[in-house]
mmCIF file of C-alpha atoms in Angstrom:
data_model
loop_
_atom_site.group_PDB
_atom_site.id
_atom_site.type_symbol
_atom_site.label_atom_id
_atom_site.label_comp_id
_atom_site.label_asym_id
_atom_site.label_seq_id
_atom_site.Cartn_x
_atom_site.Cartn_y
_atom_site.Cartn_z
ATOM 1 C CA MET A 1234 81.712 -80.149 8.883
ATOM 2 C CA LYS A 1235 82.618 -78.397 5.616
ATOM 3 C CA ILE A 1236 81.028 -75.002 5.213
ATOM 4 C CA GLY A 1237 80.130 -74.661 1.562
ATOM 5 C CA HIS A 1238 78.292 -72.006 -0.405
ATOM 6 C CA GLN A 1239 74.872 -73.692 -0.300
ATOM 7 C CA TYR A 1240 72.448 -71.335 1.419
ATOM 8 C CA ASN A 1241 70.324 -72.444 4.387
ATOM 9 C CA SER A 1242 68.365 -69.704 6.218
ATOM 10 C CA ALA A 1243 67.952 -71.772 9.386
ATOM 11 C CA VAL A 1244 71.718 -72.050 9.746
ATOM 12 C CA HIS A 1245 73.037 -68.867 8.142
ATOM 13 C CA GLY A 1246 70.764 -66.503 10.080
ATOM 14 C CA PHE A 1247 70.390 -63.877 7.334
ATOM 15 C CA SER A 1248 68.568 -63.617 3.983
ATOM 16 C CA GLN A 1249 69.756 -65.278 0.791
ATOM 17 C CA GLU A 1250 69.933 -61.837 -0.838
ATOM 18 C CA THR A 1251 72.437 -60.632 1.754
ATOM 19 C CA TYR A 1252 74.411 -63.867 1.566
ATOM 20 C CA THR A 1253 74.632 -63.743 -2.255
ATOM 21 C CA ARG A 1254 75.447 -60.031 -2.361
ATOM 22 C CA TYR A 1255 78.538 -60.248 -0.183
ATOM 23 C CA MET A 1256 79.664 -63.841 -0.713
ATOM 24 C CA PHE A 1257 79.544 -64.101 -4.539
ATOM 25 C CA GLN A 1258 79.853 -60.609 -6.057
ATOM 26 C CA PRO A 1259 83.312 -59.685 -7.379
ATOM 27 C CA TYR A 1260 85.436 -57.437 -5.236
ATOM 28 C CA SER A 1261 84.818 -53.758 -5.889
ATOM 29 C CA ALA A 1262 87.226 -50.914 -5.437
ATOM 30 C CA SER A 1263 86.555 -51.123 -1.721
ATOM 31 C CA PHE A 1264 88.460 -54.411 -1.615
ATOM 32 C CA SER A 1265 89.221 -54.374 2.115
ATOM 33 C CA LEU A 1266 85.623 -53.482 3.005
ATOM 34 C CA PHE A 1267 84.174 -56.428 1.074
ATOM 35 C CA ARG A 1268 86.857 -58.740 2.428
ATOM 36 C CA CYS A 1269 85.927 -57.704 5.982
ATOM 37 C CA ILE A 1270 82.233 -58.167 5.328
ATOM 38 C CA ARG A 1271 82.856 -61.628 3.894
ATOM 39 C CA TYR A 1272 84.917 -62.515 6.952
ATOM 40 C CA MET A 1273 82.200 -61.225 9.274
ATOM 41 C CA LEU A 1274 79.473 -63.169 7.458
ATOM 42 C CA HIS A 1275 81.542 -66.336 7.623
ATOM 43 C CA SER A 1276 82.074 -65.701 11.342
ATOM 44 C CA ARG A 1277 78.341 -65.187 11.804
ATOM 45 C CA LEU A 1278 77.726 -68.454 9.935
ATOM 46 C CA ILE A 1279 80.110 -70.348 12.225
ATOM 47 C CA LEU A 1280 78.479 -68.846 15.329
ATOM 48 C CA ASN A 1281 75.043 -69.890 14.088
ATOM 49 C CA LEU A 1282 76.256 -73.429 13.452
ATOM 50 C CA PHE A 1283 77.596 -73.672 17.004
ATOM 51 C CA SER A 1284 74.405 -72.094 18.374
ATOM 52 C CA TRP A 1285 72.291 -74.641 16.528
ATOM 53 C CA LYS A 1286 74.434 -77.478 17.895
ATOM 54 C CA GLU A 1287 74.230 -76.182 21.492
ATOM 55 C CA LYS A 1288 70.443 -75.775 21.271
ATOM 56 C CA SER A 1289 70.173 -79.302 19.896
ATOM 57 C CA LYS A 1290 72.216 -80.655 22.830
ATOM 58 C CA LEU A 1291 69.974 -78.776 25.277
ATOM 59 C CA GLN A 1292 66.878 -80.304 23.654
ATOM 60 C CA ASP A 1293 68.423 -83.775 24.001
ATOM 61 C CA LYS A 1294 69.179 -83.016 27.655
ATOM 62 C CA GLU A 1295 65.574 -81.915 28.219
ATOM 63 C CA THR A 1296 64.239 -85.128 26.649
ATOM 64 C CA SER A 1297 66.546 -87.244 28.813
ATOM 65 C CA LEU A 1298 65.552 -85.447 32.026
ATOM 66 C CA LYS A 1299 61.841 -85.688 31.231
ATOM 67 C CA LYS A 1300 62.180 -89.432 30.711
ATOM 68 C CA ALA A 1301 63.975 -89.751 34.055
ATOM 69 C CA ALA A 1302 61.268 -87.665 35.742
ATOM 70 C CA ALA A 1303 58.520 -89.995 34.502
ATOM 71 C CA LYS A 1304 59.426 -92.586 37.120
ATOM 72 C CA GLY A 1305 58.188 -93.103 40.663
ATOM 73 C CA SER A 1306 54.917 -92.168 42.319
ATOM 74 C CA LYS A 1307 52.581 -89.495 40.926
ATOM 75 C CA ALA A 1308 53.723 -87.031 43.586
ATOM 76 C CA GLU A 1309 57.381 -87.666 42.734
ATOM 77 C CA GLN A 1310 56.705 -87.343 38.991
ATOM 78 C CA LYS A 1311 54.905 -84.031 39.530
ATOM 79 C CA ALA A 1312 57.753 -82.646 41.650
ATOM 80 C CA LYS A 1313 60.428 -83.868 39.225
ATOM 81 C CA LYS A 1314 58.571 -82.450 36.211
ATOM 82 C CA LYS A 1315 58.439 -79.036 37.875
ATOM 83 C CA GLN A 1316 62.166 -79.210 38.674
ATOM 84 C CA VAL A 1317 63.053 -80.159 35.097
ATOM 85 C CA GLU A 1318 60.969 -77.294 33.670
ATOM 86 C CA GLU A 1319 62.599 -74.774 36.030
ATOM 87 C CA GLU A 1320 66.131 -75.929 35.287
ATOM 88 C CA ILE A 1321 65.626 -76.175 31.507
ATOM 89 C CA SER A 1322 64.226 -72.636 31.606
ATOM 90 C CA ARG A 1323 67.372 -71.452 33.408
ATOM 91 C CA LEU A 1324 69.651 -73.288 30.980
ATOM 92 C CA SER A 1325 67.785 -71.856 27.963
ATOM 93 C CA ALA A 1326 68.072 -68.312 29.315
ATOM 94 C CA ALA A 1327 71.799 -68.764 29.945
ATOM 95 C CA LEU A 1328 72.302 -70.138 26.426
ATOM 96 C CA GLU A 1329 70.383 -67.250 24.819
ATOM 97 C CA ALA A 1330 72.484 -64.740 26.776
ATOM 98 C CA LYS A 1331 75.662 -66.469 25.629
ATOM 99 C CA HIS A 1332 74.603 -66.399 21.969
ATOM 100 C CA ALA A 1333 73.536 -62.742 22.219
ATOM 101 C CA ALA A 1334 76.934 -61.801 23.677
ATOM 102 C CA GLU A 1335 78.733 -63.625 20.856
ATOM 103 C CA LEU A 1336 76.658 -61.944 18.135
ATOM 104 C CA ALA A 1337 77.100 -58.537 19.759
ATOM 105 C CA THR A 1338 80.834 -58.712 19.009
ATOM 106 C CA PHE A 1339 79.946 -58.536 15.290
ATOM 107 C CA GLY A 1340 77.579 -55.606 15.649
ATOM 108 C CA TYR A 1341 74.397 -57.657 15.515
ATOM 109 C CA LYS A 1342 71.426 -56.597 17.574
ATOM 110 C CA PRO A 1343 68.853 -59.004 19.095
ATOM 111 C CA ALA A 1344 66.817 -61.211 16.768
ATOM 112 C CA GLU A 1345 63.820 -58.895 16.696
ATOM 113 C CA SER A 1346 65.908 -56.133 15.053
ATOM 114 C CA SER A 1347 65.677 -55.872 11.269
ATOM 115 C CA GLU A 1348 68.328 -57.507 9.127
ATOM 116 C CA LYS A 1349 68.824 -54.233 7.244
ATOM 117 C CA GLY A 1350 69.621 -52.469 10.504
ATOM 118 C CA ASN A 1351 72.097 -55.173 11.453
ATOM 119 C CA LEU A 1352 73.720 -55.062 8.034
ATOM 120 C CA ASP A 1353 73.947 -51.263 8.099
ATOM 121 C CA THR A 1354 75.587 -51.427 11.512
ATOM 122 C CA LEU A 1355 78.064 -53.998 10.234
ATOM 123 C CA VAL A 1356 78.937 -52.067 7.062
ATOM 124 C CA LYS A 1357 79.324 -48.743 8.902
ATOM 125 C CA ALA A 1358 81.486 -50.319 11.560
ATOM 126 C CA ILE A 1359 83.792 -51.968 9.029
ATOM 127 C CA ALA A 1360 83.811 -48.961 6.688
ATOM 128 C CA GLY A 1361 84.921 -46.785 9.560
ATOM 129 C CA VAL A 1362 87.947 -49.006 9.954
ATOM 130 C CA SER A 1363 88.635 -49.507 6.240
ATOM 131 C CA VAL A 1364 88.731 -45.873 5.153
ATOM 132 C CA SER A 1365 90.601 -44.529 8.148
ATOM 133 C CA SER A 1366 94.237 -43.607 7.891
ATOM 134 C CA ASN A 1367 97.043 -45.850 9.110
ATOM 135 C CA ALA A 1368 97.618 -43.464 11.986
ATOM 136 C CA ASP A 1369 94.077 -43.954 13.235
ATOM 137 C CA SER A 1370 93.794 -47.676 12.514
ATOM 138 C CA ALA A 1371 95.500 -48.698 15.763
ATOM 139 C CA LYS A 1372 92.692 -47.358 17.954
ATOM 140 C CA PRO A 1373 89.828 -49.361 16.364
ATOM 141 C CA GLY A 1374 92.125 -52.407 16.406
ATOM 142 C CA LYS A 1375 92.633 -52.117 20.155
ATOM 143 C CA ALA A 1376 88.932 -51.534 20.704
ATOM 144 C CA ALA A 1377 88.101 -54.613 18.641
ATOM 145 C CA LYS A 1378 90.544 -56.678 20.680
ATOM 146 C CA ARG A 1379 88.970 -55.445 23.890
ATOM 147 C CA ARG A 1380 85.498 -56.336 22.602
ATOM 148 C CA GLU A 1381 86.713 -59.740 21.489
ATOM 149 C CA LYS A 1382 88.345 -60.403 24.869
ATOM 150 C CA LYS A 1383 85.220 -59.293 26.718
ATOM 151 C CA ALA A 1384 83.019 -61.480 24.508
ATOM 152 C CA LYS A 1385 85.253 -64.500 25.113
ATOM 153 C CA GLU A 1386 85.175 -63.917 28.864
ATOM 154 C CA GLU A 1387 81.383 -63.563 28.787
ATOM 155 C CA ALA A 1388 81.016 -66.713 26.693
ATOM 156 C CA ALA A 1389 83.292 -68.634 29.077
ATOM 157 C CA ARG A 1390 81.304 -67.376 32.065
ATOM 158 C CA GLU A 1391 78.002 -68.406 30.483
ATOM 159 C CA GLN A 1392 79.502 -71.805 29.666
ATOM 160 C CA ARG A 1393 80.493 -72.287 33.316
ATOM 161 C CA ILE A 1394 77.004 -71.279 34.448
ATOM 162 C CA GLN A 1395 75.451 -73.704 31.978
ATOM 163 C CA GLU A 1396 77.677 -76.563 33.169
ATOM 164 C CA GLU A 1397 76.910 -75.769 36.821
ATOM 165 C CA GLN A 1398 73.178 -75.683 36.084
ATOM 166 C CA THR A 1399 73.417 -79.038 34.274
ATOM 167 C CA ASN A 1400 75.218 -80.591 37.237
ATOM 168 C CA LEU A 1401 72.691 -78.991 39.578
ATOM 169 C CA VAL A 1402 69.802 -80.662 37.740
ATOM 170 C CA SER A 1403 71.405 -84.094 38.139
ATOM 171 C CA ASP A 1404 72.374 -83.590 41.803
ATOM 172 C CA ARG A 1405 68.964 -82.188 42.659
ATOM 173 C CA MET A 1406 67.098 -85.050 41.016
ATOM 174 C CA LEU A 1407 69.277 -87.651 42.758
ATOM 175 C CA GLU A 1408 68.776 -85.957 46.123
ATOM 176 C CA ASP A 1409 65.021 -85.574 45.646
ATOM 177 C CA GLY A 1410 64.718 -89.189 44.511
ATOM 178 C CA LYS A 1411 66.384 -90.449 47.699
ATOM 179 C CA LEU A 1412 64.277 -88.142 49.846
ATOM 180 C CA GLY A 1413 61.061 -89.197 48.097
ATOM 181 C CA ARG A 1414 61.853 -92.865 48.720
ATOM 182 C CA ARG A 1415 62.524 -92.045 52.378
ATOM 183 C CA LEU A 1416 59.233 -90.171 52.886
ATOM 184 C CA GLU A 1417 56.819 -92.273 50.819
ATOM 185 C CA PRO A 1418 56.675 -95.284 53.225
ATOM 186 C CA LEU A 1419 55.937 -92.825 56.059
ATOM 187 C CA GLY A 1420 52.968 -91.370 54.181
ATOM 188 C CA LEU A 1421 54.754 -88.013 53.901
ATOM 189 C CA THR A 1422 55.595 -85.638 51.064
ATOM 190 C CA ILE A 1423 57.246 -82.252 50.450
ATOM 191 C CA HIS A 1424 55.407 -78.935 50.713
ATOM 192 C CA GLU A 1425 57.470 -76.395 48.749
ATOM 193 C CA ILE A 1426 58.612 -73.244 50.567
ATOM 194 C CA LYS A 1427 59.729 -70.074 48.758
ATOM 195 C CA PRO A 1428 63.574 -69.840 48.549
ATOM 196 C CA ASP A 1429 63.891 -66.266 49.831
ATOM 197 C CA GLY A 1430 66.294 -66.681 52.772
ATOM 198 C CA HIS A 1431 63.387 -67.139 55.208
ATOM 199 C CA CYS A 1432 62.797 -70.769 54.160
ATOM 200 C CA LEU A 1433 63.612 -72.327 57.565
ATOM 201 C CA TYR A 1434 61.262 -69.987 59.421
ATOM 202 C CA ARG A 1435 58.532 -70.175 56.770
ATOM 203 C CA ALA A 1436 58.699 -73.988 56.853
ATOM 204 C CA ILE A 1437 58.243 -73.975 60.646
ATOM 205 C CA GLU A 1438 55.436 -71.419 60.306
ATOM 206 C CA ASN A 1439 53.746 -73.805 57.864
ATOM 207 C CA GLN A 1440 54.146 -76.707 60.313
ATOM 208 C CA LEU A 1441 52.681 -74.731 63.215
ATOM 209 C CA SER A 1442 49.735 -73.706 61.037
ATOM 210 C CA LEU A 1443 49.229 -77.343 60.046
ATOM 211 C CA HIS A 1444 49.208 -78.482 63.684
ATOM 212 C CA SER A 1445 46.733 -75.773 64.705
ATOM 213 C CA LYS A 1446 44.448 -76.420 61.696
ATOM 214 C CA GLY A 1447 45.142 -73.192 59.847
ATOM 215 C CA THR A 1448 46.053 -70.757 62.597
ATOM 216 C CA THR A 1449 49.409 -69.980 64.150
ATOM 217 C CA GLN A 1450 50.512 -67.392 66.665
ATOM 218 C CA TYR A 1451 53.900 -66.852 65.005
ATOM 219 C CA ASN A 1452 54.870 -65.717 61.522
ATOM 220 C CA HIS A 1453 58.353 -66.165 60.058
ATOM 221 C CA GLN A 1454 59.571 -62.731 61.228
ATOM 222 C CA GLU A 1455 58.420 -63.346 64.805
ATOM 223 C CA LEU A 1456 60.152 -66.722 64.749
ATOM 224 C CA ARG A 1457 63.375 -64.952 63.727
ATOM 225 C CA GLN A 1458 63.109 -62.503 66.614
ATOM 226 C CA MET A 1459 62.296 -65.307 69.043
ATOM 227 C CA THR A 1460 65.344 -67.281 67.889
ATOM 228 C CA ALA A 1461 67.725 -64.319 68.213
ATOM 229 C CA LYS A 1462 66.396 -63.513 71.703
ATOM 230 C CA TYR A 1463 66.859 -67.097 72.912
ATOM 231 C CA MET A 1464 70.392 -67.327 71.485
ATOM 232 C CA ARG A 1465 71.394 -64.060 73.181
ATOM 233 C CA GLU A 1466 69.990 -65.248 76.515
ATOM 234 C CA HIS A 1467 71.826 -68.582 76.187
ATOM 235 C CA ALA A 1468 74.970 -67.315 74.468
ATOM 236 C CA ALA A 1469 77.203 -69.662 76.500
ATOM 237 C CA ASP A 1470 75.392 -72.655 74.964
ATOM 238 C CA PHE A 1471 75.645 -71.409 71.386
ATOM 239 C CA LEU A 1472 78.965 -69.528 71.222
ATOM 240 C CA PRO A 1473 81.197 -72.668 71.056
ATOM 241 C CA PHE A 1474 79.198 -74.017 68.092
ATOM 242 C CA PHE A 1475 79.142 -70.558 66.515
ATOM 243 C CA LEU A 1476 82.946 -70.447 66.668
ATOM 244 C CA SER A 1477 83.420 -74.050 65.507
ATOM 245 C CA GLU A 1478 81.351 -73.378 62.378
ATOM 246 C CA GLY A 1479 83.643 -70.467 61.504
ATOM 247 C CA LYS A 1480 80.857 -67.891 61.593
ATOM 248 C CA ALA A 1481 82.809 -65.429 63.782
ATOM 249 C CA GLU A 1482 84.605 -62.532 62.113
ATOM 250 C CA SER A 1483 88.269 -61.985 62.919
ATOM 251 C CA GLY A 1484 88.681 -59.856 66.023
ATOM 252 C CA PRO A 1485 89.651 -59.985 69.689
ATOM 253 C CA ASP A 1486 86.095 -60.382 70.998
ATOM 254 C CA PRO A 1487 83.992 -63.193 69.416
ATOM 255 C CA SER A 1488 80.949 -62.055 71.410
ATOM 256 C CA GLU A 1489 80.763 -58.973 69.168
ATOM 257 C CA SER A 1490 80.568 -61.202 66.090
ATOM 258 C CA PHE A 1491 77.922 -63.315 67.821
ATOM 259 C CA GLU A 1492 75.815 -60.232 68.572
ATOM 260 C CA LYS A 1493 76.149 -59.038 64.973
ATOM 261 C CA TYR A 1494 75.074 -62.503 63.818
ATOM 262 C CA CYS A 1495 71.971 -62.319 66.045
ATOM 263 C CA GLU A 1496 71.125 -58.844 64.735
ATOM 264 C CA GLU A 1497 71.284 -60.045 61.127
ATOM 265 C CA MET A 1498 69.212 -63.085 62.027
ATOM 266 C CA GLU A 1499 66.322 -61.044 63.414
ATOM 267 C CA SER A 1500 66.327 -58.185 60.900
ATOM 268 C CA THR A 1501 67.450 -59.586 57.514
ATOM 269 C CA ALA A 1502 66.787 -62.576 55.254
ATOM 270 C CA ALA A 1503 69.924 -64.350 56.510
ATOM 271 C CA TRP A 1504 69.698 -68.108 55.978
ATOM 272 C CA GLY A 1505 69.026 -70.193 59.113
ATOM 273 C CA GLY A 1506 70.617 -73.548 59.908
ATOM 274 C CA GLN A 1507 71.384 -75.946 62.733
ATOM 275 C CA LEU A 1508 72.146 -73.271 65.336
ATOM 276 C CA GLU A 1509 68.762 -71.669 64.758
ATOM 277 C CA LEU A 1510 66.977 -75.037 64.803
ATOM 278 C CA GLY A 1511 68.591 -75.762 68.165
ATOM 279 C CA ALA A 1512 67.182 -72.513 69.544
ATOM 280 C CA LEU A 1513 63.733 -72.953 67.993
ATOM 281 C CA THR A 1514 63.200 -76.427 69.440
ATOM 282 C CA HIS A 1515 63.543 -74.916 72.948
ATOM 283 C CA CYS A 1516 61.627 -71.719 72.162
ATOM 284 C CA LEU A 1517 58.648 -73.679 70.891
ATOM 285 C CA LYS A 1518 59.204 -76.709 73.150
ATOM 286 C CA LYS A 1519 58.731 -78.863 70.076
ATOM 287 C CA HIS A 1520 60.402 -82.018 68.785
ATOM 288 C CA ILE A 1521 61.917 -81.263 65.348
ATOM 289 C CA VAL A 1522 62.803 -83.884 62.711
ATOM 290 C CA VAL A 1523 64.795 -82.926 59.608
ATOM 291 C CA TYR A 1524 64.710 -85.397 56.680
ATOM 292 C CA SER A 1525 67.327 -85.300 53.933
ATOM 293 C CA GLY A 1526 68.317 -87.144 50.778
ATOM 294 C CA SER A 1527 71.985 -86.302 51.395
ATOM 295 C CA PHE A 1528 72.407 -86.997 55.128
ATOM 296 C CA PRO A 1529 70.857 -89.140 57.884
ATOM 297 C CA ASP A 1530 67.743 -87.729 59.554
ATOM 298 C CA VAL A 1531 68.396 -85.200 62.329
ATOM 299 C CA GLU A 1532 66.284 -84.977 65.496
ATOM 300 C CA MET A 1533 66.303 -82.062 67.919
ATOM 301 C CA GLY A 1534 64.449 -81.589 71.207
ATOM 302 C CA LYS A 1535 63.804 -85.289 71.836
ATOM 303 C CA GLU A 1536 62.652 -84.349 75.340
ATOM 304 C CA TYR A 1537 59.652 -82.642 73.711
ATOM 305 C CA ASN A 1538 58.697 -85.697 71.626
ATOM 306 C CA LYS A 1539 55.066 -86.342 72.544
ATOM 307 C CA SER A 1540 53.857 -87.511 69.161
ATOM 308 C CA GLY A 1541 51.198 -90.185 69.022
ATOM 309 C CA PRO A 1542 47.474 -90.309 69.811
ATOM 310 C CA GLY A 1543 46.579 -87.141 71.693
ATOM 311 C CA GLY A 1544 50.213 -85.996 71.777
ATOM 312 C CA ASP A 1545 51.888 -82.879 70.426
ATOM 313 C CA PRO A 1546 52.951 -83.595 66.815
ATOM 314 C CA SER A 1547 56.562 -83.122 65.790
ATOM 315 C CA ILE A 1548 57.719 -80.384 63.441
ATOM 316 C CA ARG A 1549 58.851 -82.113 60.240
ATOM 317 C CA LEU A 1550 61.188 -80.391 57.799
ATOM 318 C CA SER A 1551 63.269 -81.436 54.804
ATOM 319 C CA TYR A 1552 66.794 -80.230 54.113
ATOM 320 C CA HIS A 1553 67.897 -79.848 50.487
ATOM 321 C CA ARG A 1554 71.563 -79.374 49.738
ATOM 322 C CA HIS A 1555 71.191 -79.128 45.940
ATOM 323 C CA ALA A 1556 67.762 -77.522 45.574
ATOM 324 C CA TYR A 1557 68.987 -74.195 44.193
ATOM 325 C CA GLY A 1558 72.248 -72.737 42.932
ATOM 326 C CA LEU A 1559 72.236 -70.183 45.751
ATOM 327 C CA GLY A 1560 72.697 -72.814 48.477
ATOM 328 C CA GLU A 1561 70.851 -75.025 50.962
ATOM 329 C CA HIS A 1562 67.096 -74.936 51.392
ATOM 330 C CA TYR A 1563 64.393 -76.093 53.828
ATOM 331 C CA ASN A 1564 60.869 -77.272 52.984
ATOM 332 C CA SER A 1565 57.937 -78.368 55.119
ATOM 333 C CA VAL A 1566 57.070 -82.102 55.256
ATOM 334 C CA ILE A 1567 53.347 -82.872 55.366
ATOM 335 C CA PRO A 1568 51.071 -85.944 55.181
ATOM 336 C CA THR A 1569 50.603 -87.096 51.579
ATOM 337 C CA GLU A 1570 46.813 -86.745 51.763
ATOM 338 C CA LEU A 1571 47.205 -82.989 52.387
ATOM 339 C CA SER A 1572 49.352 -82.348 49.299
#
C-alpha cells in the first residue's frame, strides 16, 4: 500500500490541521525538529494502518467463529456463543494493549487524552533531543533504543498471547463439540463451574447437591480436607502414582513431598486431578464418571455403582483440557431438563 498525502482521519489518527501543519509546511530554522516530527507522524500513520488491519482481521475471526457456533442443538449453540464472546473479549483486550504499547513509544497517551496534549508531549520530547549538545545527545539516543527494544518485546509478547488465544478458541470449540455430541444422546449437558482452582471439588459439591435435591453435607473446602485425610491414611496406595506423575520435589524422602502436597491440597486452591478423584470415590463411596471430548470416558469406584431405579446415582463430571489458558478444568454434568 502506498502512503500518500491524502488525509483520512480514520487511518491517520490525528486532525487534518496537525497533519497539514507538520507534513506540508516548509522547513523552518529548526530543521531537525520538523524532520523528527514528520518522521514521528509518518510512524504514527504506519502504526494506525497496521492497527486498522489487525482489528479488521479480528472482526473477520469473530464473524467466522459466530457462524461456527450457530450449529448444533440450542444448548450447544448457547454454550458456544458464550465461549466465542469470552475469547473475542480476551483477544480484543490483548490487541488494545499491544496498540497502546506501540503508541507509547512515540509519546502518545491513551485515546481519551487530547490531541494537543499528545502533540505537546511529542514536540517537547523531540525538541529536548534536537537542541541538546552533541555531548548530551548520546544519552537520549540510548534511552530511545531501550524504549524501542522494550516496545518491540511487548508487541511480540502480545502477538504470542493473541496467537495462543486464537488457537485456544479453535481447540476449545472442537473439544466442546465432541463432548456435546457425546452427552446429547444420554440426555446430559454441562453445568459450568467457576475456574478458580476449586473446580473439581465445586463440581462434586454440585453433584451431591443435585442428588440430595438441593442440600449437601459437604462444601468444596470440606471435600478438600476429606481428600487430604484419606490420602494421608492410605499413603501406600497413592505414593507410587504420586511419584510416577512427577509431583514429588527432588529430595531424599518422597514422603515429605507427599505430605506437602496434601497440605496444599487441603489449604489452598491447588488444582485437583486423578489422584484426588481416586480418593474421593472411596471417601464418598460413590461411582464417578468423567466425560471428555479429548479422551475416553473414565470411571472410578465401579464397586459403588448402584445407579438405576432406587439406586445411588453416579457422580458425573466433565474434563476440559482446552477450556481456559490456565490449564485443565472440571465441570458438573447434569440432565438436560435441569439446565
